[in-house]
Short mmCIF file of C-alpha atoms (C1' of nucleotides) in Angstrom, two decimals:
data_model
loop_
_atom_site.label_atom_id
_atom_site.label_comp_id
_atom_site.label_asym_id
_atom_site.label_seq_id
_atom_site.Cartn_x
_atom_site.Cartn_y
_atom_site.Cartn_z
CA MET V 105 114.24 54.64 -47.22
CA SER V 106 116.22 52.69 -49.75
CA THR V 107 113.28 50.39 -50.38
CA ASP V 108 111.73 53.12 -52.58
CA ALA V 109 112.46 53.17 -56.28
CA LEU V 110 115.56 55.06 -57.30
CA THR V 111 114.26 58.15 -59.11
CA PRO V 112 116.11 61.13 -60.58
CA ASP V 113 114.45 63.29 -57.92
CA ARG V 114 115.74 61.17 -55.06
CA ILE V 115 119.22 61.29 -56.58
CA LEU V 116 119.06 65.07 -56.92
CA GLU V 117 117.96 65.39 -53.32
CA ALA V 118 120.86 63.25 -52.18
CA THR V 119 123.27 65.16 -54.40
CA GLU V 120 122.20 68.47 -52.86
CA GLU V 121 122.75 67.00 -49.42
CA VAL V 122 126.21 65.71 -50.35
CA LEU V 123 127.13 69.06 -51.91
CA ARG V 124 125.94 70.85 -48.80
CA ARG V 125 127.97 68.54 -46.57
CA TYR V 126 131.22 68.18 -48.51
CA GLY V 127 131.28 71.18 -50.84
CA PRO V 128 131.68 71.16 -54.64
CA ALA V 129 135.32 70.08 -54.60
CA LYS V 130 134.87 66.97 -52.45
CA ALA V 131 131.39 65.80 -53.41
CA THR V 132 131.70 62.61 -55.46
CA VAL V 133 129.25 60.36 -57.26
CA VAL V 134 130.32 57.59 -54.89
CA ASP V 135 129.24 59.82 -51.96
CA VAL V 136 125.84 60.33 -53.56
CA ALA V 137 125.42 56.60 -54.12
CA ARG V 138 126.46 55.87 -50.54
CA ALA V 139 123.92 58.41 -49.23
CA LEU V 140 121.25 56.55 -51.20
CA GLY V 141 122.46 53.10 -50.21
CA VAL V 142 123.08 52.02 -53.81
CA SER V 143 126.14 51.45 -55.95
CA HIS V 144 127.44 54.39 -57.97
CA GLY V 145 126.68 52.47 -61.15
CA SER V 146 123.00 52.99 -60.41
CA VAL V 147 123.40 56.71 -60.31
CA TYR V 148 124.96 56.58 -63.77
CA ARG V 149 121.81 54.83 -64.97
CA HIS V 150 119.89 58.10 -64.41
CA PHE V 151 122.57 60.70 -65.13
CA ARG V 152 125.04 60.07 -67.93
CA THR V 153 127.91 61.97 -66.28
CA LYS V 154 128.79 63.68 -63.05
CA ALA V 155 128.58 67.00 -64.90
CA ALA V 156 125.00 66.25 -65.99
CA LEU V 157 124.08 65.44 -62.40
CA ARG V 158 125.52 68.69 -61.09
CA GLU V 159 123.88 70.62 -63.92
CA ALA V 160 120.49 69.14 -62.99
CA VAL V 161 120.98 70.21 -59.38
CA THR V 162 121.84 73.72 -60.54
CA GLU V 163 118.82 73.83 -62.82
CA ARG V 164 116.46 72.86 -60.00
CA TRP V 165 117.96 75.47 -57.71
CA LEU V 166 117.68 78.26 -60.29
CA GLU V 167 114.11 77.24 -61.15
CA ARG V 168 113.15 77.66 -57.50
CA ALA V 169 114.70 81.14 -57.50
CA VAL V 170 112.75 82.16 -60.61
CA ARG V 171 109.50 80.95 -59.04
CA GLU V 172 110.14 83.08 -55.95
CA LEU V 173 110.25 86.20 -58.10
CA ALA V 174 107.29 85.54 -60.38
CA PRO V 175 104.72 87.17 -58.04
CA PHE V 176 106.56 90.48 -58.24
CA ALA V 177 106.52 90.41 -62.04
CA ASP V 178 102.86 89.48 -62.41
CA GLY V 179 101.35 91.27 -59.43
CA PRO V 180 99.09 94.32 -59.69
CA GLY V 181 100.14 97.94 -59.27
CA PRO V 182 102.11 100.52 -61.24
CA ALA V 183 104.97 99.18 -63.33
CA ALA V 184 107.56 101.41 -61.64
CA GLU V 185 106.68 100.05 -58.23
CA ARG V 186 106.65 96.47 -59.46
CA LEU V 187 110.01 96.98 -61.13
CA THR V 188 111.49 98.39 -57.94
CA ALA V 189 109.94 95.60 -55.89
CA TRP V 190 111.18 92.92 -58.30
CA LEU V 191 114.75 94.25 -58.35
CA SER V 192 114.74 94.68 -54.58
CA ALA V 193 113.41 91.17 -54.10
CA LEU V 194 116.08 89.76 -56.40
CA PHE V 195 118.83 91.64 -54.57
CA ALA V 196 117.41 90.76 -51.15
CA ALA V 197 117.09 87.07 -52.02
CA LYS V 198 120.65 86.89 -53.26
CA ARG V 199 121.97 88.70 -50.21
CA ARG V 200 119.93 86.57 -47.86
CA LYS V 201 121.17 83.34 -49.41
CA ALA V 202 124.77 84.54 -49.50
CA GLY V 203 124.62 85.75 -45.91
CA ALA V 204 122.70 82.86 -44.36
CA ASP V 205 124.97 80.11 -45.65
CA PRO V 206 128.10 81.45 -47.37
CA GLU V 207 129.50 77.97 -47.95
CA LEU V 208 126.38 76.72 -49.70
CA PHE V 209 126.27 79.92 -51.73
CA ALA V 210 129.91 79.41 -52.72
CA THR V 211 129.02 75.86 -53.70
CA TYR V 212 126.31 77.09 -56.02
CA MET V 213 128.65 79.72 -57.43
CA VAL V 214 130.97 76.90 -58.47
CA LEU V 215 128.10 74.93 -60.00
CA ILE V 216 126.91 78.03 -61.86
CA GLY V 217 130.37 78.47 -63.31
CA GLU V 218 130.19 74.93 -64.64
CA SER V 219 126.88 75.12 -66.51
CA SER V 220 126.71 78.20 -68.67
CA ARG V 221 123.83 76.88 -70.74
CA VAL V 222 121.57 76.46 -67.72
CA VAL V 223 122.56 79.87 -66.40
CA ALA V 224 121.84 81.55 -69.73
CA GLU V 225 118.34 80.04 -69.70
CA HIS V 226 117.86 81.21 -66.13
CA VAL V 227 118.84 84.75 -67.09
CA ASP V 228 116.45 84.60 -70.03
CA HIS V 229 113.63 83.67 -67.66
CA LEU V 230 114.45 86.57 -65.36
CA VAL V 231 114.71 89.02 -68.25
CA GLY V 232 111.37 87.68 -69.46
CA GLN V 233 109.79 88.59 -66.13
CA LEU V 234 111.32 92.06 -66.33
CA ALA V 235 110.09 92.46 -69.90
CA ARG V 236 106.53 91.77 -68.76
CA ILE V 237 106.78 94.64 -66.27
CA VAL V 238 108.31 96.94 -68.89
CA GLU V 239 105.57 96.09 -71.36
CA ASP V 240 102.88 96.83 -68.80
CA GLY V 241 104.58 100.15 -68.11
CA HIS V 242 104.48 101.04 -71.78
CA ARG V 243 100.88 99.93 -72.17
CA GLN V 244 99.71 101.97 -69.20
CA GLY V 245 101.62 105.04 -70.39
CA GLU V 246 103.67 104.99 -67.23
CA PHE V 247 106.89 104.52 -69.17
CA ALA V 248 107.74 106.57 -72.28
CA ALA V 249 107.04 105.17 -75.72
CA PRO V 250 109.32 102.18 -76.34
CA VAL V 251 112.54 103.01 -78.18
CA THR V 252 113.31 99.33 -78.64
CA ASP V 253 111.45 96.13 -77.86
CA ALA V 254 110.66 95.42 -74.22
CA THR V 255 113.10 92.51 -74.04
CA THR V 256 116.04 94.69 -75.04
CA THR V 257 115.05 97.29 -72.46
CA ALA V 258 114.54 94.60 -69.85
CA ARG V 259 117.95 93.18 -70.62
CA ALA V 260 119.46 96.66 -70.22
CA VAL V 261 117.82 97.00 -66.80
CA PHE V 262 119.10 93.56 -65.86
CA ASP V 263 122.61 94.37 -67.07
CA ALA V 264 122.65 97.75 -65.35
CA THR V 265 121.78 96.14 -62.02
CA ASP V 266 124.33 93.39 -62.52
CA ARG V 267 126.34 94.47 -59.51
CA PHE V 268 123.32 93.73 -57.33
CA HIS V 269 122.50 90.25 -58.50
CA ASP V 270 125.54 88.68 -60.11
CA PRO V 271 127.15 86.29 -57.59
CA ALA V 272 130.55 87.50 -58.81
CA HIS V 273 129.88 90.64 -56.76
CA VAL V 274 128.90 88.85 -53.56
CA ALA V 275 131.76 90.48 -51.66
CA ASP V 276 130.33 93.96 -52.42
CA TRP V 277 126.96 93.13 -50.91
CA SER V 278 128.13 93.61 -47.35
CA GLU V 279 129.61 97.05 -47.95
CA PRO V 280 127.86 99.80 -45.99
CA ASP V 281 127.06 101.95 -49.06
CA ILE V 282 125.59 99.15 -51.11
CA ASP V 283 121.93 99.98 -50.43
CA ALA V 284 122.45 103.63 -51.35
CA ALA V 285 124.23 102.51 -54.52
CA PHE V 286 121.35 100.20 -55.38
CA ASP V 287 118.76 102.93 -54.81
CA ALA V 288 120.74 105.39 -56.94
CA VAL V 289 120.99 102.98 -59.86
CA VAL V 290 117.31 102.00 -59.71
CA ALA V 291 116.26 105.67 -59.48
CA LEU V 292 118.38 106.54 -62.50
CA LEU V 293 116.97 103.63 -64.50
CA LEU V 294 113.39 104.54 -63.60
CA ARG V 295 113.97 108.12 -64.74
CA GLY V 296 115.28 106.68 -67.99
CA LEU V 297 112.22 104.49 -68.44
CA ARG V 298 109.78 107.30 -67.66
CA ALA V 299 111.64 109.86 -69.81
CA MET I 167 172.52 97.82 -66.61
CA SER I 168 173.14 96.62 -63.11
CA THR I 169 175.72 99.34 -62.57
CA ASP I 170 172.87 101.83 -62.12
CA ALA I 171 171.52 102.55 -58.66
CA LEU I 172 168.79 100.24 -57.50
CA THR I 173 165.64 102.39 -57.46
CA PRO I 174 162.02 101.52 -56.70
CA ASP I 175 161.22 102.26 -60.34
CA ARG I 176 163.79 99.81 -61.66
CA ILE I 177 162.46 97.19 -59.28
CA LEU I 178 158.88 97.80 -60.43
CA GLU I 179 159.96 97.53 -64.06
CA ALA I 180 161.67 94.22 -63.34
CA THR I 181 158.68 92.99 -61.36
CA GLU I 182 156.33 93.71 -64.25
CA GLU I 183 158.65 91.79 -66.55
CA VAL I 184 158.80 88.83 -64.16
CA LEU I 185 155.02 88.85 -63.75
CA ARG I 186 154.60 88.96 -67.52
CA ARG I 187 156.99 86.06 -67.97
CA TYR I 188 156.01 83.72 -65.12
CA GLY I 189 152.51 84.83 -64.17
CA PRO I 190 151.25 85.83 -60.73
CA ALA I 191 151.46 82.35 -59.20
CA LYS I 192 155.11 81.68 -60.06
CA ALA I 193 156.66 85.15 -59.90
CA THR I 194 158.88 85.34 -56.81
CA VAL I 195 160.94 88.07 -55.18
CA VAL I 196 163.99 85.94 -55.90
CA ASP I 197 163.11 86.07 -59.61
CA VAL I 198 162.86 89.85 -59.47
CA ALA I 199 166.23 90.10 -57.74
CA ARG I 200 167.79 87.76 -60.27
CA ALA I 201 166.43 89.85 -63.15
CA LEU I 202 168.09 92.88 -61.57
CA GLY I 203 171.33 91.08 -60.77
CA VAL I 204 171.06 91.73 -57.03
CA SER I 205 170.24 89.64 -53.98
CA HIS I 206 166.63 89.45 -52.91
CA GLY I 207 167.57 91.15 -49.64
CA SER I 208 168.14 94.34 -51.66
CA VAL I 209 164.62 94.27 -53.01
CA TYR I 210 163.31 94.11 -49.44
CA ARG I 211 165.25 97.29 -48.74
CA HIS I 212 162.83 99.17 -51.05
CA PHE I 213 159.59 97.20 -50.54
CA ARG I 214 158.77 95.88 -47.08
CA THR I 215 156.91 92.81 -48.33
CA LYS I 216 156.17 90.94 -51.51
CA ALA I 217 152.55 92.13 -51.17
CA ALA I 218 153.68 95.78 -51.07
CA LEU I 219 155.74 95.22 -54.20
CA ARG I 220 152.84 93.70 -56.09
CA GLU I 221 150.53 96.43 -54.86
CA ALA I 222 152.91 99.09 -56.18
CA VAL I 223 152.93 97.40 -59.59
CA THR I 224 149.13 97.36 -59.59
CA GLU I 225 148.97 101.00 -58.58
CA ARG I 226 151.24 102.05 -61.45
CA TRP I 227 149.21 100.05 -63.93
CA LEU I 228 145.89 101.52 -62.77
CA GLU I 229 147.30 105.05 -62.77
CA ARG I 230 148.25 104.63 -66.42
CA ALA I 231 144.70 103.51 -67.20
CA VAL I 232 143.20 106.56 -65.46
CA ARG I 233 145.49 108.90 -67.40
CA GLU I 234 144.35 107.36 -70.69
CA LEU I 235 140.75 108.32 -69.91
CA ALA I 236 141.26 111.84 -68.59
CA PRO I 237 141.02 113.51 -72.04
CA PHE I 238 137.50 112.15 -72.49
CA ALA I 239 136.39 113.58 -69.14
CA ASP I 240 137.90 117.03 -69.62
CA GLY I 241 137.49 117.51 -73.35
CA PRO I 242 135.03 119.97 -74.95
CA GLY I 243 131.60 119.14 -76.31
CA PRO I 244 128.17 118.24 -74.88
CA ALA I 245 128.18 116.23 -71.68
CA ALA I 246 126.10 113.40 -73.17
CA GLU I 247 128.61 112.87 -75.96
CA ARG I 248 131.56 113.03 -73.58
CA LEU I 249 129.85 110.58 -71.25
CA THR I 250 129.24 108.16 -74.10
CA ALA I 251 132.78 108.62 -75.37
CA TRP I 252 134.26 108.10 -71.89
CA LEU I 253 132.27 104.94 -71.24
CA SER I 254 133.06 103.60 -74.70
CA ALA I 255 136.74 104.36 -74.25
CA LEU I 256 136.78 102.59 -70.89
CA PHE I 257 135.03 99.54 -72.32
CA ALA I 258 137.20 99.53 -75.44
CA ALA I 259 140.42 99.82 -73.43
CA LYS I 260 139.45 96.95 -71.16
CA ARG I 261 138.47 94.76 -74.09
CA ARG I 262 141.61 95.62 -76.00
CA LYS I 263 143.85 94.75 -73.07
CA ALA I 264 141.96 91.56 -72.31
CA GLY I 265 141.99 90.48 -75.95
CA ALA I 266 145.55 91.46 -76.83
CA ASP I 267 147.22 89.56 -74.00
CA PRO I 268 144.79 87.41 -72.02
CA GLU I 269 147.51 86.01 -69.78
CA LEU I 270 148.78 89.44 -68.77
CA PHE I 271 145.22 90.55 -68.19
CA ALA I 272 144.60 87.51 -66.00
CA THR I 273 147.77 88.38 -64.12
CA TYR I 274 146.48 91.85 -63.39
CA MET I 275 143.11 90.43 -62.39
CA VAL I 276 144.89 88.41 -59.72
CA LEU I 277 146.84 91.46 -58.55
CA ILE I 278 143.65 93.51 -58.45
CA GLY I 279 142.05 90.88 -56.25
CA GLU I 280 144.95 91.23 -53.82
CA SER I 281 144.91 95.00 -53.29
CA SER I 282 141.41 96.22 -52.57
CA ARG I 283 142.61 99.54 -51.17
CA VAL I 284 144.42 100.48 -54.38
CA VAL I 285 141.45 99.38 -56.48
CA ALA I 286 139.02 101.41 -54.37
CA GLU I 287 141.16 104.50 -54.95
CA HIS I 288 141.30 103.74 -58.67
CA VAL I 289 137.50 103.49 -58.81
CA ASP I 290 137.23 106.78 -56.92
CA HIS I 291 139.41 108.44 -59.56
CA LEU I 292 137.28 107.10 -62.37
CA VAL I 293 134.05 108.12 -60.64
CA GLY I 294 135.61 111.55 -60.13
CA GLN I 295 136.13 111.88 -63.89
CA LEU I 296 132.53 110.82 -64.50
CA ALA I 297 131.32 113.30 -61.88
CA ARG I 298 133.04 116.14 -63.74
CA ILE I 299 131.11 115.24 -66.88
CA VAL I 300 127.84 114.95 -64.95
CA GLU I 301 128.42 118.35 -63.31
CA ASP I 302 129.10 119.97 -66.67
CA GLY I 303 125.88 118.44 -67.97
CA HIS I 304 123.94 119.92 -65.10
CA ARG I 305 125.59 123.32 -65.45
CA GLN I 306 124.85 123.49 -69.17
CA GLY I 307 121.24 122.42 -68.65
CA GLU I 308 121.85 119.35 -70.76
CA PHE I 309 121.01 117.06 -67.89
CA ALA I 310 117.96 117.56 -65.65
CA ALA I 311 118.32 119.34 -62.33
CA PRO I 312 120.45 117.21 -60.01
CA VAL I 313 118.44 114.94 -57.69
CA THR I 314 121.56 114.08 -55.71
CA ASP I 315 125.15 115.26 -55.80
CA ALA I 316 127.10 114.60 -58.97
CA THR I 317 129.35 112.03 -57.33
CA THR I 318 126.40 109.85 -56.33
CA THR I 319 125.00 110.04 -59.84
CA ALA I 320 128.42 109.34 -61.32
CA ARG I 321 128.78 106.32 -59.06
CA ALA I 322 125.37 105.09 -60.21
CA VAL I 323 126.46 105.40 -63.85
CA PHE I 324 129.67 103.57 -63.03
CA ASP I 325 127.82 100.82 -61.15
CA ALA I 326 125.21 100.44 -63.88
CA THR I 327 127.92 99.89 -66.50
CA ASP I 328 129.79 97.48 -64.26
CA ARG I 329 129.31 94.61 -66.67
CA PHE I 330 131.31 96.54 -69.26
CA HIS I 331 134.35 97.45 -67.21
CA ASP I 332 134.66 95.07 -64.27
CA PRO I 333 137.32 92.45 -65.11
CA ALA I 334 135.11 89.85 -63.42
CA HIS I 335 132.98 89.98 -66.58
CA VAL I 336 135.84 89.57 -69.04
CA ALA I 337 134.32 86.35 -70.41
CA ASP I 338 131.17 88.27 -71.47
CA TRP I 339 133.10 90.78 -73.54
CA SER I 340 133.53 88.46 -76.49
CA GLU I 341 129.85 87.59 -76.75
CA PRO I 342 128.25 88.73 -80.00
CA ASP I 343 125.50 90.78 -78.35
CA ILE I 344 127.76 92.65 -75.98
CA ASP I 345 127.94 95.88 -78.03
CA ALA I 346 124.18 96.03 -78.38
CA ALA I 347 123.85 95.44 -74.64
CA PHE I 348 126.33 98.23 -73.95
CA ASP I 349 124.50 100.65 -76.24
CA ALA I 350 121.15 99.80 -74.65
CA VAL I 351 122.42 100.43 -71.13
CA VAL I 352 124.14 103.70 -72.06
CA ALA I 353 121.04 104.90 -73.92
CA LEU I 354 118.84 104.12 -70.92
CA LEU I 355 121.22 105.91 -68.55
CA LEU I 356 121.39 108.98 -70.78
CA ARG I 357 117.60 109.16 -70.89
CA GLY I 358 117.66 109.00 -67.10
CA LEU I 359 120.17 111.83 -66.87
CA ARG I 360 118.32 114.06 -69.32
CA ALA I 361 114.90 113.31 -67.79
"C1'" DC B 84 178.33 105.35 -43.01
"C1'" DT B 85 175.48 103.43 -46.62
"C1'" DG B 86 173.89 99.99 -49.23
"C1'" DC B 87 174.27 95.21 -50.39
"C1'" DT B 88 174.99 90.29 -49.35
"C1'" DG B 89 173.95 85.69 -48.11
"C1'" DA B 90 172.72 82.44 -44.37
"C1'" DC B 91 168.90 81.32 -41.70
"C1'" DA B 92 164.01 79.97 -39.63
"C1'" DG B 93 159.55 79.34 -40.58
"C1'" DA B 94 156.05 79.31 -44.21
"C1'" DT B 95 154.68 77.81 -48.74
"C1'" DA B 96 154.99 75.19 -52.95
"C1'" DT B 97 156.32 71.09 -55.71
"C1'" DT B 98 156.47 66.35 -56.72
"C1'" DG B 99 155.58 61.64 -57.46
"C1'" DA B 100 153.76 57.41 -55.44
"C1'" DA B 101 149.55 55.68 -53.59
"C1'" DA B 102 144.68 56.14 -53.11
"C1'" DT B 103 140.33 57.42 -54.90
"C1'" DC B 104 137.20 58.62 -58.41
"C1'" DT B 105 134.70 58.46 -63.02
"C1'" DG B 106 132.42 56.06 -66.38
"C1'" DT B 107 131.67 51.25 -68.52
"C1'" DC B 108 129.87 46.86 -68.78
"C1'" DA B 109 129.28 41.81 -68.14
"C1'" DG B 110 126.54 39.34 -65.33
"C1'" DC B 111 123.29 38.47 -61.37
"C1'" DA B 112 118.78 38.85 -58.74
"C1'" DG B 113 114.01 39.24 -58.68
"C1'" DC Q 110 113.26 41.37 -68.83
"C1'" DT Q 111 114.52 45.19 -65.88
"C1'" DG Q 112 117.22 47.31 -62.78
"C1'" DC Q 113 121.18 46.92 -59.87
"C1'" DT Q 114 125.89 45.42 -58.70
"C1'" DG Q 115 130.76 45.45 -58.42
"C1'" DA Q 116 135.19 44.89 -60.84
"C1'" DC Q 117 137.92 47.33 -63.98
"C1'" DA Q 118 140.93 50.93 -66.83
"C1'" DG Q 119 142.26 55.29 -67.12
"C1'" DA Q 120 141.93 59.93 -65.08
"C1'" DT Q 121 142.18 62.67 -61.05
"C1'" DT Q 122 143.22 63.64 -56.31
"C1'" DT Q 123 145.68 63.14 -51.93
"C1'" DC Q 124 149.54 63.17 -48.96
"C1'" DA Q 125 153.93 63.54 -47.13
"C1'" DA Q 126 158.71 64.19 -48.18
"C1'" DT Q 127 161.51 67.51 -50.41
"C1'" DA Q 128 162.63 71.85 -52.29
"C1'" DT Q 129 161.91 76.68 -52.67
"C1'" DC Q 130 160.48 81.04 -51.04
"C1'" DT Q 131 159.69 85.02 -47.73
"C1'" DG Q 132 161.35 88.15 -44.61
"C1'" DT Q 133 165.25 89.16 -41.16
"C1'" DC Q 134 169.60 90.49 -39.86
"C1'" DA Q 135 174.60 90.32 -38.70
"C1'" DG Q 136 178.35 91.54 -41.13
"C1'" DC Q 137 181.15 93.04 -45.24
"C1'" DA Q 138 182.66 96.23 -49.09
"C1'" DG Q 139 183.39 100.62 -50.78
#
DNA sequence: CTGCTGACAGATATTGAAATCTGTCAGCAG
DNA sequence: CTGCTGACAGATTTCAATATCTGTCAGCAG
């Protein structure tokens, strides 16, 4: 295994594994190097700081999440249905990840708190996907004439559903009424878009 | 000062002062007793545990916040304007408190995290105020015929504006675009209500 | 009798010395 | 020449001894 060249990708893989095993507080660069069978100096050859390494891991993770959602944004069908499906998929994915492995989810919550730049870009990507749906809705006459540009509207939809995708609200996602609350918010937003 | 009878109110006052001075991590029951010039055993005569004492402080603080908003819920005028005014007042009050004394705000964020029951009741009160506005809107024909009961709709409005009143998002409130984001969400919600 | 005190046991927090980690770099191996 | 190593300085974390706090209660003062 350690006969292969030491690439950024191999380091990121090892870093994810170390984070999964030890958590964000205990995971060290030395651990990552040990997992790869190299000295920690070699890791610093590919990532200037520990923060940069963790940021890269976060970026990869968020990119995967964005890719999972793309089909819902670009698929066929009426914009309202795609919007509902996209928001539901986002909510479901977050809940699934939080529920399946709470410790790993908590780990990524810590990483997310560390790299605001990467998170802001991630949010921009998601809002971009939403904006494509909103634009289609306008074009097909399904949504009322735009009162602002699609990105602003998309951002409003994203903000309004914050409670259902922001990891800060993870504790709320296991409450019994949460699905009803989600449906009520989405219904209200759709009425606003169609108005 | 210490010749007066030791009442729950005096203890709460002293506890707020101690919390303000030392913060939530360092404030002890012994500190509160010292501020009152009594032994800490006397404090336990009025509050069974330290948690109960802190919860009572939180409750008082949240009650004050609810009272500040009541005029906007019960005032005259069109429901849409009252709704906007109420939401703006809530957002403005939160931002003002967070900005004026970040440490005290952080203190109350910690307390809020400790007493979920009290917070749930607080949210119910706020949603109740919103529901009164929504009901008026329906009655006056300003809002479309109700699709669910007013409380559900009010809760959806509250949830959708979460980013602008939940202390978890305090860091966002100083971003330059936050007012535009708030206006966009409120506008979208109002269109949904009128639809 | 009523309300407060202060000592106490167990739980929690603080502290500072020792261990570990981060980030650098001179030098070695292939 | 290229990529890796391992020793190093300063920063951060750990750990266990020490101190403080929480919650109780027998007893005292008015």
